mmCIF file of C-alpha atoms in Angstrom:
data_model
loop_
_atom_site.group_PDB
_atom_site.id
_atom_site.type_symbol
_atom_site.label_atom_id
_atom_site.label_comp_id
_atom_site.label_asym_id
_atom_site.label_seq_id
_atom_site.Cartn_x
_atom_site.Cartn_y
_atom_site.Cartn_z
ATOM 1 C CA UNK A 25 0.000 0.000 0.000
ATOM 2 C CA UNK A 26 1.395 3.379 -1.040
ATOM 3 C CA UNK A 27 2.235 5.774 1.768
ATOM 4 C CA UNK A 28 0.311 8.966 1.024
ATOM 5 C CA UNK A 29 1.018 12.186 2.928
ATOM 6 C CA UNK A 30 -1.362 15.115 2.667
ATOM 7 C CA UNK A 31 -2.344 18.478 4.129
ATOM 8 C CA UNK A 32 -5.969 18.092 2.997
ATOM 9 C CA UNK A 33 -8.337 17.918 5.985
ATOM 10 C CA UNK A 34 -10.969 15.494 4.713
ATOM 11 C CA UNK A 35 -11.499 14.054 8.181
ATOM 12 C CA UNK A 36 -15.192 13.279 7.606
ATOM 13 C CA UNK A 37 -14.262 10.461 5.226
ATOM 14 C CA UNK A 38 -13.166 7.314 7.070
ATOM 15 C CA UNK A 39 -11.845 5.870 3.816
ATOM 16 C CA UNK A 40 -9.635 8.911 3.270
ATOM 17 C CA UNK A 41 -8.361 8.929 6.848
ATOM 18 C CA UNK A 42 -7.443 5.246 6.622
ATOM 19 C CA UNK A 43 -5.488 5.763 3.395
ATOM 20 C CA UNK A 44 -3.707 9.066 4.065
ATOM 21 C CA UNK A 45 -1.381 10.449 6.728
ATOM 22 C CA UNK A 46 -2.562 14.007 7.322
ATOM 23 C CA UNK A 47 -0.122 16.773 8.243
ATOM 24 C CA UNK A 48 -2.528 19.358 9.604
ATOM 25 C CA UNK A 49 -2.081 23.037 10.392
ATOM 26 C CA UNK A 50 -2.013 23.828 14.097
ATOM 27 C CA UNK A 51 -3.854 26.924 15.286
ATOM 28 C CA UNK A 52 -1.947 29.207 17.634
ATOM 29 C CA UNK A 53 -3.601 29.899 20.978
ATOM 30 C CA UNK A 54 -1.763 33.178 21.516
ATOM 31 C CA UNK A 55 0.183 34.074 18.366
ATOM 32 C CA UNK A 56 3.280 36.216 18.801
ATOM 33 C CA UNK A 57 4.489 38.977 16.536
ATOM 34 C CA UNK A 58 6.094 36.753 13.905
ATOM 35 C CA UNK A 59 3.134 34.390 13.824
ATOM 36 C CA UNK A 60 0.805 37.340 13.276
ATOM 37 C CA UNK A 61 2.988 38.518 10.381
ATOM 38 C CA UNK A 62 2.782 35.063 8.812
ATOM 39 C CA UNK A 63 -0.988 35.104 9.272
ATOM 40 C CA UNK A 64 -1.227 38.455 7.496
ATOM 41 C CA UNK A 65 0.728 36.886 4.629
ATOM 42 C CA UNK A 66 -1.870 34.111 4.380
ATOM 43 C CA UNK A 67 0.131 31.422 6.204
ATOM 44 C CA UNK A 68 -1.686 30.684 9.503
ATOM 45 C CA UNK A 69 0.805 27.996 10.596
ATOM 46 C CA UNK A 70 4.333 28.395 9.155
ATOM 47 C CA UNK A 71 5.397 25.355 11.192
ATOM 48 C CA UNK A 72 3.457 23.216 8.731
ATOM 49 C CA UNK A 73 6.240 23.658 6.171
ATOM 50 C CA UNK A 74 9.117 22.001 8.117
ATOM 51 C CA UNK A 75 6.772 19.274 9.388
ATOM 52 C CA UNK A 76 5.789 18.451 5.827
ATOM 53 C CA UNK A 77 9.402 18.584 4.616
ATOM 54 C CA UNK A 78 10.238 15.873 7.182
ATOM 55 C CA UNK A 79 7.260 13.653 6.377
ATOM 56 C CA UNK A 80 7.673 13.927 2.607
ATOM 57 C CA UNK A 81 11.075 12.204 2.722
ATOM 58 C CA UNK A 82 9.517 8.757 3.188
ATOM 59 C CA UNK A 83 6.255 9.344 1.311
ATOM 60 C CA UNK A 84 5.297 7.558 -1.890
ATOM 61 C CA UNK A 85 3.133 10.530 -2.927
ATOM 62 C CA UNK A 86 2.291 13.932 -1.422
ATOM 63 C CA UNK A 87 -1.071 15.661 -1.857
ATOM 64 C CA UNK A 88 -1.131 19.430 -1.384
ATOM 65 C CA UNK A 89 -3.960 21.904 -0.952
ATOM 66 C CA UNK A 90 -3.959 24.285 -3.919
ATOM 67 C CA UNK A 91 -5.815 26.907 -1.915
ATOM 68 C CA UNK A 92 -3.195 27.259 0.846
ATOM 69 C CA UNK A 93 -0.120 29.473 0.539
ATOM 70 C CA UNK A 94 1.759 27.362 3.075
ATOM 71 C CA UNK A 95 1.476 24.358 0.764
ATOM 72 C CA UNK A 96 2.865 26.310 -2.192
ATOM 73 C CA UNK A 97 5.670 27.694 -0.029
ATOM 74 C CA UNK A 98 6.478 24.112 0.958
ATOM 75 C CA UNK A 99 6.516 23.041 -2.705
ATOM 76 C CA UNK A 100 9.103 25.696 -3.588
ATOM 77 C CA UNK A 101 11.351 24.612 -0.715
ATOM 78 C CA UNK A 102 10.798 20.906 -1.407
ATOM 79 C CA UNK A 103 12.115 21.494 -4.904
ATOM 80 C CA UNK A 104 15.473 22.389 -3.330
ATOM 81 C CA UNK A 105 15.564 19.376 -0.997
ATOM 82 C CA UNK A 106 17.554 16.470 -2.477
ATOM 83 C CA UNK A 107 15.955 13.976 -0.072
ATOM 84 C CA UNK A 108 12.412 14.526 -1.413
ATOM 85 C CA UNK A 109 11.580 12.394 -4.453
ATOM 86 C CA UNK A 110 7.885 11.572 -4.148
ATOM 87 C CA UNK A 111 5.431 12.750 -6.801
ATOM 88 C CA UNK A 112 3.329 15.706 -5.661
ATOM 89 C CA UNK A 113 -0.292 16.353 -6.584
ATOM 90 C CA UNK A 114 -1.875 19.771 -6.067
ATOM 91 C CA UNK A 115 -5.562 19.241 -5.330
ATOM 92 C CA UNK A 116 -8.249 21.935 -5.622
ATOM 93 C CA UNK A 117 -6.161 24.397 -7.631
ATOM 94 C CA UNK A 118 -8.311 27.477 -8.224
ATOM 95 C CA UNK A 119 -5.881 30.277 -8.955
ATOM 96 C CA UNK A 120 -6.759 33.700 -10.317
ATOM 97 C CA UNK A 121 -3.911 35.237 -12.373
ATOM 98 C CA UNK A 122 -2.171 38.048 -10.502
ATOM 99 C CA UNK A 123 -2.991 41.616 -11.461
ATOM 100 C CA UNK A 124 0.656 42.698 -11.818
ATOM 101 C CA UNK A 125 3.752 41.175 -13.369
ATOM 102 C CA UNK A 126 5.353 40.882 -9.924
ATOM 103 C CA UNK A 127 2.313 39.082 -8.534
ATOM 104 C CA UNK A 128 2.307 36.623 -11.437
ATOM 105 C CA UNK A 129 6.033 36.021 -10.933
ATOM 106 C CA UNK A 130 5.407 35.241 -7.262
ATOM 107 C CA UNK A 131 2.671 32.808 -8.282
ATOM 108 C CA UNK A 132 4.962 31.002 -10.723
ATOM 109 C CA UNK A 133 8.073 30.831 -8.532
ATOM 110 C CA UNK A 134 7.114 27.914 -6.228
ATOM 111 C CA UNK A 135 5.693 26.020 -9.203
ATOM 112 C CA UNK A 136 8.967 26.520 -11.073
ATOM 113 C CA UNK A 137 11.131 25.464 -8.130
ATOM 114 C CA UNK A 138 9.033 22.368 -7.478
ATOM 115 C CA UNK A 139 8.299 21.533 -11.110
ATOM 116 C CA UNK A 140 10.317 18.284 -11.118
ATOM 117 C CA UNK A 141 8.178 17.013 -8.210
ATOM 118 C CA UNK A 142 4.810 17.779 -9.799
ATOM 119 C CA UNK A 143 2.922 14.759 -11.099
ATOM 120 C CA UNK A 144 -0.432 16.478 -11.309
ATOM 121 C CA UNK A 145 -2.119 19.847 -10.774
ATOM 122 C CA UNK A 146 -5.885 19.625 -10.455
ATOM 123 C CA UNK A 147 -7.961 22.676 -11.365
ATOM 124 C CA UNK A 148 -11.687 22.036 -11.605
ATOM 125 C CA UNK A 149 -12.534 22.684 -15.255
ATOM 126 C CA UNK A 150 -10.933 21.677 -18.579
ATOM 127 C CA UNK A 151 -11.423 25.322 -19.595
ATOM 128 C CA UNK A 152 -8.621 26.218 -17.171
ATOM 129 C CA UNK A 153 -5.938 24.110 -18.902
ATOM 130 C CA UNK A 154 -4.733 26.838 -21.346
ATOM 131 C CA UNK A 155 -4.655 29.361 -18.483
ATOM 132 C CA UNK A 156 -2.492 27.120 -16.301
ATOM 133 C CA UNK A 157 -0.153 26.550 -19.217
ATOM 134 C CA UNK A 158 0.174 30.192 -20.302
ATOM 135 C CA UNK A 159 -0.069 32.086 -17.006
ATOM 136 C CA UNK A 160 1.389 29.634 -14.483
ATOM 137 C CA UNK A 161 3.930 28.001 -16.783
ATOM 138 C CA UNK A 162 2.744 24.427 -16.279
ATOM 139 C CA UNK A 163 2.963 21.873 -19.091
ATOM 140 C CA UNK A 164 -0.361 20.437 -20.207
ATOM 141 C CA UNK A 165 0.819 16.964 -19.267
ATOM 142 C CA UNK A 166 0.512 17.745 -15.544
ATOM 143 C CA UNK A 167 -2.689 19.847 -15.634
ATOM 144 C CA UNK A 168 -5.433 17.267 -15.096
ATOM 145 C CA UNK A 169 -8.765 18.797 -14.046
ATOM 146 C CA UNK A 170 -10.943 17.175 -11.415
ATOM 147 C CA UNK A 171 -14.368 18.727 -10.760
ATOM 148 C CA UNK A 172 -15.167 19.608 -7.177
ATOM 149 C CA UNK A 173 -18.014 18.142 -5.160
ATOM 150 C CA UNK A 174 -20.558 18.420 -2.398
ATOM 151 C CA UNK A 175 -19.489 18.931 1.225
ATOM 152 C CA UNK A 176 -22.574 17.953 3.221
ATOM 153 C CA UNK A 177 -21.297 14.632 4.585
ATOM 154 C CA UNK A 178 -22.450 14.277 8.186
ATOM 155 C CA UNK A 179 -25.268 16.830 7.954
ATOM 156 C CA UNK A 180 -28.949 15.895 8.008
ATOM 157 C CA UNK A 181 -30.592 18.476 5.773
ATOM 158 C CA UNK A 182 -33.819 17.697 3.928
ATOM 159 C CA UNK A 183 -35.957 19.939 1.739
ATOM 160 C CA UNK A 184 -39.352 20.638 3.297
ATOM 161 C CA UNK A 185 -42.463 20.025 1.133
ATOM 162 C CA UNK A 186 -43.638 22.830 -1.118
ATOM 163 C CA UNK A 187 -42.177 25.067 -3.842
ATOM 164 C CA UNK A 188 -40.371 27.366 -1.393
ATOM 165 C CA UNK A 189 -40.625 31.114 -1.082
ATOM 166 C CA UNK A 190 -37.398 33.105 -1.207
ATOM 167 C CA UNK A 191 -34.447 33.397 -3.544
ATOM 168 C CA UNK A 192 -31.401 32.519 -1.417
ATOM 169 C CA UNK A 193 -27.753 33.304 -2.093
ATOM 170 C CA UNK A 194 -24.610 33.995 -0.068
ATOM 171 C CA UNK A 195 -20.829 34.067 0.170
ATOM 172 C CA UNK A 196 -18.092 36.701 -0.132
ATOM 173 C CA UNK A 197 -15.780 35.655 -2.937
ATOM 174 C CA UNK A 198 -16.295 36.700 -6.568
ATOM 175 C CA UNK A 199 -20.052 37.360 -6.231
ATOM 176 C CA UNK A 200 -21.855 39.698 -8.630
ATOM 177 C CA UNK A 201 -24.466 40.910 -6.147
ATOM 178 C CA UNK A 202 -24.989 44.185 -8.019
ATOM 179 C CA UNK A 203 -26.506 42.373 -11.014
ATOM 180 C CA UNK A 204 -28.703 40.104 -8.891
ATOM 181 C CA UNK A 205 -30.006 42.962 -6.741
ATOM 182 C CA UNK A 206 -30.897 45.017 -9.806
ATOM 183 C CA UNK A 207 -32.702 41.979 -11.252
ATOM 184 C CA UNK A 208 -35.034 41.717 -8.239
ATOM 185 C CA UNK A 209 -35.585 45.470 -7.877
ATOM 186 C CA UNK A 210 -39.313 46.216 -8.114
ATOM 187 C CA UNK A 211 -40.209 42.508 -8.312
ATOM 188 C CA UNK A 212 -42.465 40.556 -5.931
ATOM 189 C CA UNK A 213 -39.704 38.086 -5.011
ATOM 190 C CA UNK A 214 -37.869 37.970 -1.688
ATOM 191 C CA UNK A 215 -34.059 37.782 -1.861
ATOM 192 C CA UNK A 216 -32.151 36.600 1.210
ATOM 193 C CA UNK A 217 -28.370 36.984 1.195
ATOM 194 C CA UNK A 218 -26.269 35.127 3.758
ATOM 195 C CA UNK A 219 -23.325 37.425 4.595
ATOM 196 C CA UNK A 220 -21.483 37.783 7.920
ATOM 197 C CA UNK A 221 -20.618 41.396 8.819
ATOM 198 C CA UNK A 222 -17.750 42.649 6.634
ATOM 199 C CA UNK A 223 -16.924 45.313 4.072
ATOM 200 C CA UNK A 224 -18.703 43.133 1.489
ATOM 201 C CA UNK A 225 -21.932 43.024 3.513
ATOM 202 C CA UNK A 226 -21.788 46.813 3.917
ATOM 203 C CA UNK A 227 -21.369 47.253 0.161
ATOM 204 C CA UNK A 228 -24.280 44.919 -0.525
ATOM 205 C CA UNK A 229 -26.456 46.738 2.012
ATOM 206 C CA UNK A 230 -25.717 50.001 0.185
ATOM 207 C CA UNK A 231 -26.696 48.415 -3.146
ATOM 208 C CA UNK A 232 -30.027 47.260 -1.683
ATOM 209 C CA UNK A 233 -30.813 50.451 0.228
ATOM 210 C CA UNK A 234 -34.547 51.138 0.238
ATOM 211 C CA UNK A 235 -35.483 47.690 -1.151
ATOM 212 C CA UNK A 236 -37.949 45.922 1.141
ATOM 213 C CA UNK A 237 -37.604 42.617 -0.732
ATOM 214 C CA UNK A 238 -33.845 42.190 -0.037
ATOM 215 C CA UNK A 239 -32.699 40.903 3.345
ATOM 216 C CA UNK A 240 -29.091 40.390 4.453
ATOM 217 C CA UNK A 241 -28.832 37.589 7.020
ATOM 218 C CA UNK A 242 -25.619 38.032 9.056
ATOM 219 C CA UNK A 243 -25.885 35.132 11.503
ATOM 220 C CA UNK A 244 -26.850 31.960 9.646
ATOM 221 C CA UNK A 245 -24.915 28.950 10.911
ATOM 222 C CA UNK A 246 -23.664 26.390 8.390
ATOM 223 C CA UNK A 247 -26.665 24.170 9.133
ATOM 224 C CA UNK A 248 -29.170 27.044 9.057
ATOM 225 C CA UNK A 249 -27.783 28.432 5.801
ATOM 226 C CA UNK A 250 -28.025 25.134 3.960
ATOM 227 C CA UNK A 251 -31.499 24.476 5.381
ATOM 228 C CA UNK A 252 -32.550 27.852 3.970
ATOM 229 C CA UNK A 253 -31.026 26.873 0.604
ATOM 230 C CA UNK A 254 -32.864 23.536 0.680
ATOM 231 C CA UNK A 255 -36.194 25.250 1.380
ATOM 232 C CA UNK A 256 -35.757 28.107 -1.107
ATOM 233 C CA UNK A 257 -37.703 28.695 -4.282
ATOM 234 C CA UNK A 258 -34.427 29.379 -6.098
ATOM 235 C CA UNK A 259 -30.763 29.269 -5.171
ATOM 236 C CA UNK A 260 -28.953 32.062 -7.035
ATOM 237 C CA UNK A 261 -25.219 32.138 -7.717
ATOM 238 C CA UNK A 262 -24.201 35.406 -9.425
ATOM 239 C CA UNK A 263 -20.499 35.225 -10.384
ATOM 240 C CA UNK A 264 -18.196 38.156 -11.123
ATOM 241 C CA UNK A 265 -17.945 38.767 -14.907
ATOM 242 C CA UNK A 266 -14.621 38.011 -16.581
ATOM 243 C CA UNK A 267 -13.364 35.711 -13.855
ATOM 244 C CA UNK A 268 -10.517 33.462 -15.033
ATOM 245 C CA UNK A 269 -10.945 30.708 -12.454
ATOM 246 C CA UNK A 270 -13.637 28.481 -11.039
ATOM 247 C CA UNK A 271 -15.517 29.668 -7.980
ATOM 248 C CA UNK A 272 -18.527 28.555 -5.909
ATOM 249 C CA UNK A 273 -18.189 24.964 -7.186
ATOM 250 C CA UNK A 274 -18.912 23.387 -3.807
ATOM 251 C CA UNK A 275 -21.801 25.777 -3.177
ATOM 252 C CA UNK A 276 -23.450 24.968 -6.504
ATOM 253 C CA UNK A 277 -22.999 21.214 -5.964
ATOM 254 C CA UNK A 278 -24.446 21.388 -2.439
ATOM 255 C CA UNK A 279 -27.521 23.299 -3.629
ATOM 256 C CA UNK A 280 -28.080 20.783 -6.422
ATOM 257 C CA UNK A 281 -27.663 17.860 -4.020
ATOM 258 C CA UNK A 282 -30.360 19.341 -1.780
ATOM 259 C CA UNK A 283 -32.814 19.352 -4.683
ATOM 260 C CA UNK A 284 -32.909 23.124 -5.114
ATOM 261 C CA UNK A 285 -33.557 24.952 -8.376
ATOM 262 C CA UNK A 286 -30.217 26.629 -9.153
ATOM 263 C CA UNK A 287 -29.766 29.721 -11.318
ATOM 264 C CA UNK A 288 -26.144 30.752 -11.874
ATOM 265 C CA UNK A 289 -24.019 33.018 -14.026
ATOM 266 C CA UNK A 290 -22.797 31.243 -17.150
ATOM 267 C CA UNK A 291 -19.184 31.056 -15.921
ATOM 268 C CA UNK A 292 -16.697 28.187 -16.267
ATOM 269 C CA UNK A 293 -17.532 26.714 -12.844
ATOM 270 C CA UNK A 294 -21.313 26.830 -13.311
ATOM 271 C CA UNK A 295 -21.064 25.313 -16.808
ATOM 272 C CA UNK A 296 -19.138 22.414 -15.323
ATOM 273 C CA UNK A 297 -22.017 21.306 -13.087
ATOM 274 C CA UNK A 298 -25.255 22.699 -14.550
ATOM 275 C CA UNK A 299 -26.872 21.559 -17.776
ATOM 276 C CA UNK A 300 -29.059 24.488 -18.759
ATOM 277 C CA UNK A 301 -32.753 23.648 -18.624
ATOM 278 C CA UNK A 302 -32.233 20.122 -17.293
ATOM 279 C CA UNK A 303 -30.417 20.458 -13.946
ATOM 280 C CA UNK A 304 -30.632 24.242 -13.498
ATOM 281 C CA UNK A 305 -30.355 27.498 -15.426
ATOM 282 C CA UNK A 306 -27.453 29.619 -16.704
ATOM 283 C CA UNK A 307 -27.565 33.397 -17.279
ATOM 284 C CA UNK A 308 -25.017 35.428 -19.297
ATOM 285 C CA UNK A 309 -22.464 37.399 -17.272
ATOM 286 C CA UNK A 310 -23.683 40.730 -15.908
ATOM 287 C CA UNK A 311 -27.070 40.460 -17.668
ATOM 288 C CA UNK A 312 -29.680 42.086 -15.401
ATOM 289 C CA UNK A 313 -32.554 41.447 -17.811
ATOM 290 C CA UNK A 314 -31.400 37.864 -18.324
ATOM 291 C CA UNK A 315 -31.494 37.261 -14.568
ATOM 292 C CA UNK A 316 -34.929 38.886 -14.284
ATOM 293 C CA UNK A 317 -36.363 36.777 -17.115
ATOM 294 C CA UNK A 318 -34.859 33.549 -15.775
ATOM 295 C CA UNK A 319 -36.080 34.164 -12.206
ATOM 296 C CA UNK A 320 -39.539 34.999 -13.538
ATOM 297 C CA UNK A 321 -39.513 31.789 -15.575
ATOM 298 C CA UNK A 322 -38.514 29.713 -12.551
ATOM 299 C CA UNK A 323 -41.264 31.273 -10.426
ATOM 300 C CA UNK A 324 -43.894 30.295 -13.010
ATOM 301 C CA UNK A 325 -42.688 26.729 -13.657
ATOM 302 C CA UNK A 326 -45.386 24.097 -13.164
ATOM 303 C CA UNK A 327 -44.563 22.101 -10.032
ATOM 304 C CA UNK A 328 -44.083 18.840 -11.957
ATOM 305 C CA UNK A 329 -41.543 20.457 -14.276
ATOM 306 C CA UNK A 330 -39.740 22.144 -11.373
ATOM 307 C CA UNK A 331 -39.589 18.844 -9.495
ATOM 308 C CA UNK A 332 -38.117 17.074 -12.534
ATOM 309 C CA UNK A 333 -35.270 19.635 -12.632
ATOM 310 C CA UNK A 334 -34.707 19.309 -8.874
ATOM 311 C CA UNK A 335 -34.568 15.508 -9.155
ATOM 312 C CA UNK A 336 -32.136 15.613 -12.083
ATOM 313 C CA UNK A 337 -29.888 18.060 -10.216
ATOM 314 C CA UNK A 338 -29.953 15.956 -7.055
ATOM 315 C CA UNK A 339 -29.086 12.791 -8.979
ATOM 316 C CA UNK A 340 -26.057 14.250 -10.789
ATOM 317 C CA UNK A 341 -24.738 16.015 -7.674
ATOM 318 C CA UNK A 342 -25.129 12.881 -5.560
ATOM 319 C CA UNK A 343 -23.317 10.628 -8.042
ATOM 320 C CA UNK A 344 -20.885 12.405 -10.392
ATOM 321 C CA UNK A 345 -20.139 15.238 -7.961
ATOM 322 C CA UNK A 346 -20.389 13.509 -4.596
ATOM 323 C CA UNK A 347 -17.662 14.030 -2.002
ATOM 324 C CA UNK A 348 -16.881 10.323 -1.699
ATOM 325 C CA UNK A 349 -16.584 9.927 -5.485
ATOM 326 C CA UNK A 350 -14.133 12.835 -5.673
ATOM 327 C CA UNK A 351 -12.020 11.563 -2.774
ATOM 328 C CA UNK A 352 -11.895 8.087 -4.293
ATOM 329 C CA UNK A 353 -10.705 9.522 -7.614
ATOM 330 C CA UNK A 354 -8.093 11.644 -5.806
ATOM 331 C CA UNK A 355 -6.745 8.554 -4.032
ATOM 332 C CA UNK A 356 -6.708 6.605 -7.292
ATOM 333 C CA UNK A 357 -4.650 9.305 -8.992
ATOM 334 C CA UNK A 358 -2.219 9.541 -6.065
ATOM 335 C CA UNK A 359 -1.638 5.776 -6.027
ATOM 336 C CA UNK A 360 -1.165 5.744 -9.797
ATOM 337 C CA UNK A 361 1.428 8.528 -9.542
ATOM 338 C CA UNK A 362 3.254 6.647 -6.770
ATOM 339 C CA UNK A 363 3.404 3.511 -8.912
ATOM 340 C CA UNK A 364 4.520 5.355 -12.057
ATOM 341 C CA UNK A 365 7.253 7.290 -10.235
ATOM 342 C CA UNK A 366 8.610 4.312 -8.285
ATOM 343 C CA UNK A 367 11.269 3.329 -10.911
ATOM 344 C CA UNK A 368 12.713 6.850 -11.114
ATOM 345 C CA UNK A 369 13.040 7.019 -7.310
ATOM 346 C CA UNK A 370 15.627 4.232 -7.147
ATOM 347 C CA UNK A 371 18.864 3.217 -8.843
ATOM 348 C CA UNK A 372 21.072 5.367 -11.106
ATOM 349 C CA UNK A 373 18.281 7.766 -12.069
ATOM 350 C CA UNK A 374 17.727 8.728 -8.433
ATOM 351 C CA UNK A 375 21.455 9.193 -7.805
ATOM 352 C CA UNK A 376 21.834 11.488 -10.813
ATOM 353 C CA UNK A 377 18.810 13.526 -9.790
ATOM 354 C CA UNK A 378 20.034 13.751 -6.201
ATOM 355 C CA UNK A 379 23.469 14.950 -7.314
ATOM 356 C CA UNK A 380 21.897 17.608 -9.521
ATOM 357 C CA UNK A 381 19.680 18.845 -6.712
ATOM 358 C CA UNK A 382 22.564 18.976 -4.230
ATOM 359 C CA UNK A 383 24.407 21.067 -6.801
ATOM 360 C CA UNK A 384 21.424 23.434 -6.970
ATOM 361 C CA UNK A 385 21.355 23.737 -3.186
ATOM 362 C CA UNK A 386 25.066 24.491 -3.148
ATOM 363 C CA UNK A 387 24.625 27.146 -5.842
ATOM 364 C CA UNK A 388 21.793 28.818 -3.918
ATOM 365 C CA UNK A 389 23.867 28.762 -0.709
ATOM 366 C CA UNK A 390 26.859 30.240 -2.529
ATOM 367 C CA UNK A 391 24.784 33.038 -4.025
ATOM 368 C CA UNK A 392 23.212 33.773 -0.631
ATOM 369 C CA UNK A 393 26.677 33.931 0.966
ATOM 370 C CA UNK A 394 27.972 36.307 -1.708
ATOM 371 C CA UNK A 395 24.950 38.578 -1.315
ATOM 372 C CA UNK A 396 25.358 38.663 2.467
ATOM 373 C CA UNK A 397 29.071 39.564 2.132
ATOM 374 C CA UNK A 398 28.523 42.180 -0.563
ATOM 375 C CA UNK A 399 28.070 45.144 1.862
ATOM 376 C CA UNK A 400 31.437 44.276 3.497
ATOM 377 C CA UNK A 401 33.212 44.418 0.149
ATOM 378 C CA UNK A 402 31.774 47.783 -0.915
#
């Protein structure tokens, strides 16, 4: 059995926990100054990096979280460590290209340093393959999309009888609330938006000022939010126009799995999960009138037709896009990578690679020493 090491916290799956050794981040009870600086940089537990560097030495494959900066920092350092040979798979890669050249360079650097360790990078949609090749410098051979999934394992949430009343939506990241709010302005529909207090919720409140049919709910728990989604007339997912990455995948899949009618912006993530007219509805980016027409159509659907769409959505989300199915496919890919890389991790090939990497480490150390001595020589 391949030894798999991972930072992915899929602790609700007994099958995953039995197959994978998890190196988890450790929250700080009273973070000091340096820890707070790391947290501001998006690395809550910098100690994860050395722990993972130690565990990766004996691993047959390493699975990293594409949404965590600590994991990408580790990858860059692992690329300089001659004792690490295992294939690495980046799971749940959903990267938006940086706005500046410097930002894009910072995004590419750990991928470049760890390139020889990368067996697979998993964005969600095949539409992202050219982007990962052109922007992030990854060869197509390692960019292998894997759609995301539901995340409701362990929760007992059932849709109550009836067509539902409100339109429900929520979330902070990459949401086009301006278009959705304009679409419901002056309409008889109730829109409930789940948003904890933040600058985003204040902006949304300003957009909806004076509208009695829009309510911002700041205190829904996870359970309460998804119960509201299950009982809604429509679940709406307005996505920021022009986005070059997938977003809201898990949210869309959860809503479909609960048997909710889903209306979403026609973006790459929504297209991946929704078949327009059969399992939900897609609206062109930023199209206020398109949203208004689609919501009106959904509100007038005969109950039998609406139920057929709910059933089709629930079936596809509970099979193709279920959490267990995705985890099983992730394990299959990791074990395949471990088996395929086994020959190159032993014998002459390993010794040549190790010598080359020690040479790289020596070169980096020499350059660092010269830079540190430069002020003394000037």
